[in-house]
Coordinates of C-alpha atoms in Angstrom, one line a residue:
X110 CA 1.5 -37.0 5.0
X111 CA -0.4 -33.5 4.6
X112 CA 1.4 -30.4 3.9
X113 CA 0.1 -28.7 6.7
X114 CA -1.6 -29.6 9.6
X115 CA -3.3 -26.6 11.4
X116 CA -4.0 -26.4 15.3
X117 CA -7.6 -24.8 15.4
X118 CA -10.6 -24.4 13.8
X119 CA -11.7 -21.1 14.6
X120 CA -11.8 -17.9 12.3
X121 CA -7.6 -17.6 12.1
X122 CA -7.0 -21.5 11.4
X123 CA -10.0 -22.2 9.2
X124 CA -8.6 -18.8 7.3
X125 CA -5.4 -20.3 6.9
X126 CA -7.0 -23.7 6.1
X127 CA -9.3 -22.9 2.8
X128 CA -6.2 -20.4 1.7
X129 CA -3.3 -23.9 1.7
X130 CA -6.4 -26.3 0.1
X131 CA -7.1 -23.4 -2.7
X132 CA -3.4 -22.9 -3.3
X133 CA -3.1 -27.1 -3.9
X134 CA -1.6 -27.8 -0.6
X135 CA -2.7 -30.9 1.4
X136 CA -3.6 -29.7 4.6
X137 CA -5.6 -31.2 7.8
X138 CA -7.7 -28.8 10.3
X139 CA -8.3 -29.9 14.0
X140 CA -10.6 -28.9 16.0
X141 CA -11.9 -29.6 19.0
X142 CA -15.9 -28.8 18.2
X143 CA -18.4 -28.1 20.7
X144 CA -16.8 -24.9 21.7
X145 CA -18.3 -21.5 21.1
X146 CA -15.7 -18.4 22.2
X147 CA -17.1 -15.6 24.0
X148 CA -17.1 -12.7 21.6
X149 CA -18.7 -9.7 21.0
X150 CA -19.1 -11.0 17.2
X151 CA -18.3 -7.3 15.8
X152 CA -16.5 -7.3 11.9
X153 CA -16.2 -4.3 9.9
X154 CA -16.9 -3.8 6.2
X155 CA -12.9 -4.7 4.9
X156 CA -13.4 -8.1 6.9
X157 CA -16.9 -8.9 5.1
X158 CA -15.2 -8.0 1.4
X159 CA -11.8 -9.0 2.0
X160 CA -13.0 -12.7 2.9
X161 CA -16.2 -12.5 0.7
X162 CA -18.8 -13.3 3.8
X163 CA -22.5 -13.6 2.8
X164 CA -25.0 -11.3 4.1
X165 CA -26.8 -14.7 5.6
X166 CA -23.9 -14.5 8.1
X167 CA -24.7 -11.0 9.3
X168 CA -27.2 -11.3 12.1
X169 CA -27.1 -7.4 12.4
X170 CA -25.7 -4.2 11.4
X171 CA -25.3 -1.5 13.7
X172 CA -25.5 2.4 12.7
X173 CA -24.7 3.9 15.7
X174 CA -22.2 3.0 18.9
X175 CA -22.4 4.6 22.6
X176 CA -19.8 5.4 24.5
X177 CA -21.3 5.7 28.5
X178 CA -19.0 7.1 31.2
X179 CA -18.1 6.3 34.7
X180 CA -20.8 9.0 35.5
X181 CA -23.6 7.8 33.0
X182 CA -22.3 10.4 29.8
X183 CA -23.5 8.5 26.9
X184 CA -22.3 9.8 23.8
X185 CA -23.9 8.6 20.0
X186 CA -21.6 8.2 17.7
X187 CA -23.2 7.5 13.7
X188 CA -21.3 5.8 11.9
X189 CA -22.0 7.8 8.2
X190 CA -21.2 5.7 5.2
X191 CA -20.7 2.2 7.0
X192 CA -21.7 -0.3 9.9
X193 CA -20.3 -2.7 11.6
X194 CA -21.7 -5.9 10.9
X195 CA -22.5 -8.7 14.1
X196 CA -22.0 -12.5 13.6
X197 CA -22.7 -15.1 15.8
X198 CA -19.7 -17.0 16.4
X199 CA -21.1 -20.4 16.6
X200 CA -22.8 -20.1 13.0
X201 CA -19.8 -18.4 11.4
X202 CA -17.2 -20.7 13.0
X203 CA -19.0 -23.6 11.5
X204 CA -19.2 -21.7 8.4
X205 CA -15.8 -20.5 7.8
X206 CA -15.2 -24.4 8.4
X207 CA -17.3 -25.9 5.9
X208 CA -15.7 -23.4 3.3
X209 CA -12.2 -25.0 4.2
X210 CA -13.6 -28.5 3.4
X211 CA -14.9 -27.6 0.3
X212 CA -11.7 -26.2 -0.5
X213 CA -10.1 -29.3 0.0
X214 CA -9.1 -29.3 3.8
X215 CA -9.1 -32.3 5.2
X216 CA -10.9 -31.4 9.0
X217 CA -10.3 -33.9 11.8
X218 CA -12.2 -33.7 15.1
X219 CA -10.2 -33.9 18.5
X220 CA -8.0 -32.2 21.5
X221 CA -4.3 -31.7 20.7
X222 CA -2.2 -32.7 22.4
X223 CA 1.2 -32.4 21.9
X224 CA 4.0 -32.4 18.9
X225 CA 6.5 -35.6 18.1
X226 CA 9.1 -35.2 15.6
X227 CA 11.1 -38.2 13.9
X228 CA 13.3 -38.2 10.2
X229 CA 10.2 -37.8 8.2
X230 CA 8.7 -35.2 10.1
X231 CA 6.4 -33.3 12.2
X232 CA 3.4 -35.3 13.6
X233 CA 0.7 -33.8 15.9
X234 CA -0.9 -35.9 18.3
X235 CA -4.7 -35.8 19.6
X236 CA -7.4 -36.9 21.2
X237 CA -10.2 -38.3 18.8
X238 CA -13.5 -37.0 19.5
X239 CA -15.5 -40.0 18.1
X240 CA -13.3 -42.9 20.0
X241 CA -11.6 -41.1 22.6
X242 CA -8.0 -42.8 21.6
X243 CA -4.9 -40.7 21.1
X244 CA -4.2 -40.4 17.4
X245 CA -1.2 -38.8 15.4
X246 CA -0.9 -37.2 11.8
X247 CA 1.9 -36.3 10.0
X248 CA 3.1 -33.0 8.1
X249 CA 5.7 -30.9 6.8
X250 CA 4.5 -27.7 9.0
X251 CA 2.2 -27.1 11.4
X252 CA -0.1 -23.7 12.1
X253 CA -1.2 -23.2 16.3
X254 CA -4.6 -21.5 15.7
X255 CA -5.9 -22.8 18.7
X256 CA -6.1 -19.3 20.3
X257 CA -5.0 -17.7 23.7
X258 CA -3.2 -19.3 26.0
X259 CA -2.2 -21.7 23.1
X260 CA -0.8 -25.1 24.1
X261 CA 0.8 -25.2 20.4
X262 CA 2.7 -22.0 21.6
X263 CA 3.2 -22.9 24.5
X264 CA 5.5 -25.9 23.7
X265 CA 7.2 -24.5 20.6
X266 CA 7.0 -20.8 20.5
X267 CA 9.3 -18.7 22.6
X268 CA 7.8 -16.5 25.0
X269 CA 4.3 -18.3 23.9
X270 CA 3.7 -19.0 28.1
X271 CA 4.0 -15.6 29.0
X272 CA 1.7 -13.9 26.7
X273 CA -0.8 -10.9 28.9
X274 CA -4.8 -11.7 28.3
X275 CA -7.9 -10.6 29.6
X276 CA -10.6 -12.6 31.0
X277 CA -13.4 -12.2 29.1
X278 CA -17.1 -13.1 30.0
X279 CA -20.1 -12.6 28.2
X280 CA -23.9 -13.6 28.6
X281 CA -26.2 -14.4 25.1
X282 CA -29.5 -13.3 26.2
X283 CA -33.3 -12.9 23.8
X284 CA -33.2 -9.3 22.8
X285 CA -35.9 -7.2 24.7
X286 CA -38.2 -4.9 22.7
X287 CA -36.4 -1.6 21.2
X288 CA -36.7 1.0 24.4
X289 CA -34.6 4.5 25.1
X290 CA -32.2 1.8 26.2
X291 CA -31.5 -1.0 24.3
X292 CA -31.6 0.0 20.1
X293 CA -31.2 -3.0 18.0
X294 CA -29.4 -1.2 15.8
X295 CA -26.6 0.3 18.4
X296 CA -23.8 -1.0 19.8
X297 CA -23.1 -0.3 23.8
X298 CA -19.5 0.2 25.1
X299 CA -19.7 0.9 28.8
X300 CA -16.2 2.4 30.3
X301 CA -16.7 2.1 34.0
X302 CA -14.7 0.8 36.8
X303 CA -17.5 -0.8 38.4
X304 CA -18.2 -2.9 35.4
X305 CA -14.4 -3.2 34.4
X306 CA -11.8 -1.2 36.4
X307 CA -9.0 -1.7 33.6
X308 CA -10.9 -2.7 30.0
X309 CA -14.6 -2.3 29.5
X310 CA -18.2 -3.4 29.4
X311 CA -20.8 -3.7 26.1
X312 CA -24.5 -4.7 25.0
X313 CA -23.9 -5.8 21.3
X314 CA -27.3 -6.5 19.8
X315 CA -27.7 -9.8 17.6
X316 CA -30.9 -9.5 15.6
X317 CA -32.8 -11.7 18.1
X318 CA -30.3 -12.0 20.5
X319 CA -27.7 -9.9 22.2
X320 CA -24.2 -10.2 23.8
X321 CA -23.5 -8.7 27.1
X322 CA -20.0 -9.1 28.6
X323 CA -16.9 -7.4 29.7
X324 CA -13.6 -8.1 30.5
X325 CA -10.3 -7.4 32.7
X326 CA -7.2 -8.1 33.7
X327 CA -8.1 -8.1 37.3
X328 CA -8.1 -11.7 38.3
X329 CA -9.7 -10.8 41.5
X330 CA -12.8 -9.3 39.3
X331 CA -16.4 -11.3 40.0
X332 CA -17.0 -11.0 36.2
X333 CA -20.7 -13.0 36.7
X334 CA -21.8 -10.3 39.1
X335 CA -20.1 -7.4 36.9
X336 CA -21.8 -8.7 34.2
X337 CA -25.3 -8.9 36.4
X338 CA -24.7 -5.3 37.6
X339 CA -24.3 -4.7 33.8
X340 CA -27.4 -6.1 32.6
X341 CA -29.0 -4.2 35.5
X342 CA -28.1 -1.0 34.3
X343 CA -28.9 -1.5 30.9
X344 CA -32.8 -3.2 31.9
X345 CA -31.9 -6.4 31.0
X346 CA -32.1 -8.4 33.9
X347 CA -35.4 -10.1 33.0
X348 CA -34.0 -11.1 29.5
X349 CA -33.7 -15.3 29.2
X350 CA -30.2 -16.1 29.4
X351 CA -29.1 -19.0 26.4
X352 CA -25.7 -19.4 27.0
X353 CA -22.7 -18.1 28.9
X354 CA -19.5 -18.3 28.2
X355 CA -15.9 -17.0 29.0
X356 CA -12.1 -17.5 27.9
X357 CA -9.1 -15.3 27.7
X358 CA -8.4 -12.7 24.8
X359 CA -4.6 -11.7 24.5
X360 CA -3.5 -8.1 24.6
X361 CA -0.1 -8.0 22.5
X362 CA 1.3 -9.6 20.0
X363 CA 4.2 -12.0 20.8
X364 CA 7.6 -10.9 19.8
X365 CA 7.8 -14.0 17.6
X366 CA 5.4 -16.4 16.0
X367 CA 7.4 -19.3 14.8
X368 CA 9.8 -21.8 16.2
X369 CA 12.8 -21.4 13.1
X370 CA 11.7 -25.1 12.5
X371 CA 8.4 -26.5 11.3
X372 CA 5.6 -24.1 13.0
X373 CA 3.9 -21.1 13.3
X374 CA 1.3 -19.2 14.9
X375 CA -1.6 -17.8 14.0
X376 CA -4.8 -15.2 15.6
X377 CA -5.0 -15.6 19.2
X378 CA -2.4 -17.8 19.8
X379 CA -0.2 -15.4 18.4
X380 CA -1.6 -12.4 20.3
X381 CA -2.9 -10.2 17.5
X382 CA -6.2 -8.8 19.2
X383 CA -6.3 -5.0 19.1
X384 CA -5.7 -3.4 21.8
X385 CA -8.0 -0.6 23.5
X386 CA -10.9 -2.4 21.6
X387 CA -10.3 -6.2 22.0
X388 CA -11.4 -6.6 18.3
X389 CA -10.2 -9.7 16.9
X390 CA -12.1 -11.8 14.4
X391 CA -10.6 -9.2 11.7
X392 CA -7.2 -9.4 13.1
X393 CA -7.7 -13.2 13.3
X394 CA -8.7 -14.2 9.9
X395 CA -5.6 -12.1 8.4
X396 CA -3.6 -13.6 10.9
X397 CA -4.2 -17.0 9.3
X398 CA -3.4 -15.6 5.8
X399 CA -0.3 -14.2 6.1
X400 CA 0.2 -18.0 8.2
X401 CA -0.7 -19.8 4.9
X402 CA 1.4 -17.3 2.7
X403 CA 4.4 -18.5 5.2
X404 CA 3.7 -21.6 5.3
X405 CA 3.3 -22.2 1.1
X406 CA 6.6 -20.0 1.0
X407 CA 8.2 -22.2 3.1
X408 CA 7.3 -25.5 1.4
X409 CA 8.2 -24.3 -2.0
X410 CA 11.9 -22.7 -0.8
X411 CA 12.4 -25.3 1.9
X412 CA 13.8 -22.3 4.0
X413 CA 13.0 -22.3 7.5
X414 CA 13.4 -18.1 7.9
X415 CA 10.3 -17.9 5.6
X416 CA 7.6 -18.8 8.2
X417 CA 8.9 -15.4 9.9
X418 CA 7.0 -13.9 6.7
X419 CA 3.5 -14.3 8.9
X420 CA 4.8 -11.5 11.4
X421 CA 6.6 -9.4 8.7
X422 CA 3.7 -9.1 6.4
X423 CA 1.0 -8.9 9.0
X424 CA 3.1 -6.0 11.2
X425 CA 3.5 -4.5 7.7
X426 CA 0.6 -3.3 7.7
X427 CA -1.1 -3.0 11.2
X428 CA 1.8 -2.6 13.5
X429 CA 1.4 1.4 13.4
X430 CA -2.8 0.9 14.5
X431 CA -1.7 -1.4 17.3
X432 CA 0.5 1.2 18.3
X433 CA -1.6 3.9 18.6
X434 CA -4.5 1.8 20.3
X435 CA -2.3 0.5 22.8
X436 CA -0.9 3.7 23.7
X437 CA -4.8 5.0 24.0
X438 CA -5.6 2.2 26.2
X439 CA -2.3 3.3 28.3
X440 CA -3.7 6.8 28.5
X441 CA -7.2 6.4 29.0
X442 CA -8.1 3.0 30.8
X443 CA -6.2 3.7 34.1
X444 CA -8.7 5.6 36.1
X445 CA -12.6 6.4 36.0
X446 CA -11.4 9.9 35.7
X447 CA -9.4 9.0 32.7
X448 CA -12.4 7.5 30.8
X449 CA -14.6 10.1 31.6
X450 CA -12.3 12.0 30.1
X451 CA -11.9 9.8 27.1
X452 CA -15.7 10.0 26.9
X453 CA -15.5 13.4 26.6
X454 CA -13.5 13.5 23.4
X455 CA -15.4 11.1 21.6
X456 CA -17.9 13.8 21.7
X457 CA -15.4 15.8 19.3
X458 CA -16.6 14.9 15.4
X459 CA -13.7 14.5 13.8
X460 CA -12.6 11.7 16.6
X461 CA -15.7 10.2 15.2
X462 CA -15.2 10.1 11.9
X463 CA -11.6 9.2 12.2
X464 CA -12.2 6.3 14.6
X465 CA -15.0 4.9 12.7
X466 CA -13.2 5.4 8.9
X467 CA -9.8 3.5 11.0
X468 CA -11.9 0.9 12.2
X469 CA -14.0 0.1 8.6
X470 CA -11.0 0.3 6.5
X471 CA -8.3 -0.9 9.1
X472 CA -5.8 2.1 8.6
X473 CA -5.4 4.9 10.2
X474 CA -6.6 8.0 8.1
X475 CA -4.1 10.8 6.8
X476 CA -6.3 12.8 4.8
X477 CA -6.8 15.3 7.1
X478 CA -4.2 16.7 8.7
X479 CA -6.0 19.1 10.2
X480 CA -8.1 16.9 12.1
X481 CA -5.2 15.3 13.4
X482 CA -3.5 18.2 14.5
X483 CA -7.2 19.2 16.7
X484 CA -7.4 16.1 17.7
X485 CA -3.5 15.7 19.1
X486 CA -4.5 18.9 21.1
X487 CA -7.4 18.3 22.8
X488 CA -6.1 15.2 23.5
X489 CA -2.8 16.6 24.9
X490 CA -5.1 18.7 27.3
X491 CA -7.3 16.3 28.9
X492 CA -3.9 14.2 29.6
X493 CA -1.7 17.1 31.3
X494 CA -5.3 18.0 32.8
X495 CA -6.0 21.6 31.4
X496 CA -9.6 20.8 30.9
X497 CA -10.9 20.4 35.0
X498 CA -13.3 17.6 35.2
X499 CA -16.1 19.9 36.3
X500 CA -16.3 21.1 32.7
X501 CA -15.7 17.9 31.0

């Protein structure tokens, strides 16, 4: 009889994992294994000391991003004073998991498959890797961390069916040699319908190796030949392709994440990817701590209401950033002539330092107020159109 069993053994439910088996809980992680998610691997600074990550897990740390426009702008944006760091997300999966087994965590390797209940209990029930026989274990609570599209949510959580995603596809390829094109040490965000008509393209170097993907709503989008036509434009075509890989990344977070009985939700299963930038494995990995901190609350009150603690605590404190990016998305992603716009004002400085000092610290930045008031305005113009396009 464990504490807590948890759905999931990616970033959010090995998170929540190590935290229970540090704290003295008994807790069992499934996972599934053999599954890499497509992902750009970007983390920023906060993630790395917040969750004490060793440099051996940074493949790469870029200085610099690009922003390139439905009509080939490119803008460089430095990022002074930080980086963000690049992972690769079979390596740091396995990691993150092996540090939840040294905690304690007890990790079992299989498919879920669904949740029985009886006067002791909640059991899950799943399909064993090694024999291929269903198998059931037994717990107080259960955490779904088994990302978007979550079959945990989508049997206990409601509204966890219904929850928006984009498809996302990405190719791992050899990294070329540095050219004007492709800098190791620069990240490549490509806004451009024919690569994406409603989210976006990138080239994320990976020390050796590189990700190159996109993604979109659009289920009608060929994302293999957008993704092609990417690498074309970029010169890497004649790169050898390792793996490829694709899988949905939600764009909201649900409205709740527990069931007022025995289970709650955690990272992608509960929707908390950013929106505009489709970051995650931050979001993720605090996702499955405030899920643990619910979770031990619960056990040691034996009230129900405190799982809802995982939402209040993580909305706390990034429910005003979601917000904002979501609203930018809104603004910006509709049209080519919107994100050449967009484009546009990145070239503005204080846009970059404020994006960049957001994204590295998680919080949007009120030092300036200044700044903020510039920025509202020359955003407020491109919007109501007072800038023409021909001088964009």
């Amino acid at each position: 009889m464990y504490d807590v069993i948890v759905v999931g053994g990616g970033p959010s439910g090995a998170t929540a994992a190590e935290d229970l088996a540090r704290s003295g809980h008994k807790v069992a992680l499934l996972d599934r294994a053999g599954r890499i998610k497509p992902c750009g691997g970007a983390i920023p600074p906060r993630l790395v000391t917040d969750f004490h990550i060793p440099e051996v897990q940074i493949v790469a740390r870029m200085t610099s991003a690009r922003m390139i426009s439905p009509s080939g702008r490119k803008v460089d944006i430095p990022i002074n004073g930080g980086f963000i760091g690049m992972v690769d997300r079979d390596r740091f999966d396995s990691f993150l998991r092996k540090r939840a087994v040294e905690a304690g965590a007890t990790l079992l390797t299989g498919t879920y498959r669904r949740i029985e209940r009886d006067e002791k209990g909640v059991r899950v029930v799943y399909r064993d890797k090694g024999c291929g026989t269903e198998r059931a274990v037994a717990a107080h609570l259960v955490i779904g961390a088994d990302g978007a599209r979550s079959n945990v949510a989508r049997d206990e959580v409601p509204g966890g069916d219904t929850i928006p995603y984009v498809i996302a596809y990405h190719e791992i390829i050899e990294a070329p040699e540095p050219t004007a094109e492709y800098d190791p040490t620069r990240a490549d965000v490509i806004y451009d319908s024919r690569i994406s008509p409603d989210f976006y393209g990138w080239v994320f170097p990976h020390g050796g190796n590189a990700s190159v993907g996109m993604g979109s709503l659009v289920r009608e989008v060929n994302v293999k030949k957008a993704t092609a036509d990417l690498r074309a434009s970029a010169g890497l075509t004649d790169c050898v392709t390792l793996r490829r890989e694709g899988a949905p990344i939600p764009l909201k977070p649900l409205d709740r994440w527990d069931n007022g009985r025995d289970v709650v939700l955690a990272g992608d299963a509960a929707g908390v990817v950013a929106p505009s930038s489709g970051e995650g494995i931050y979001y993720a990995m605090v996702g499955g701590q405030v899920a643990a901190a619910a979770c031990a609350a619960c056990l040691a009150s034996g009230r129900v209401r405190d799982l809802r603690l995982a939402r209040q605590l993580f909305m706390r404190e990034h429910k005003t950033v979601f917000r904002v990016l979501a609203s930018m998305q809104r603004a910006y992603y509709r049209s080519d002539e919107r994100r050449e716009r967009f484009v546009s004002l990145c070239h503005d400085v204080d846009v970059q330092r404020l994006t960049f000092e957001a994204y590295m610290n998680k919080k949007l930045v009120h030092a300036r107020p200044m700044a903020h008031l510039k920025i509202g305005l020359k955003n407020l113009a491109h919007l109501t159109r007072l800038v023409p396009v021909e001088h964009i």
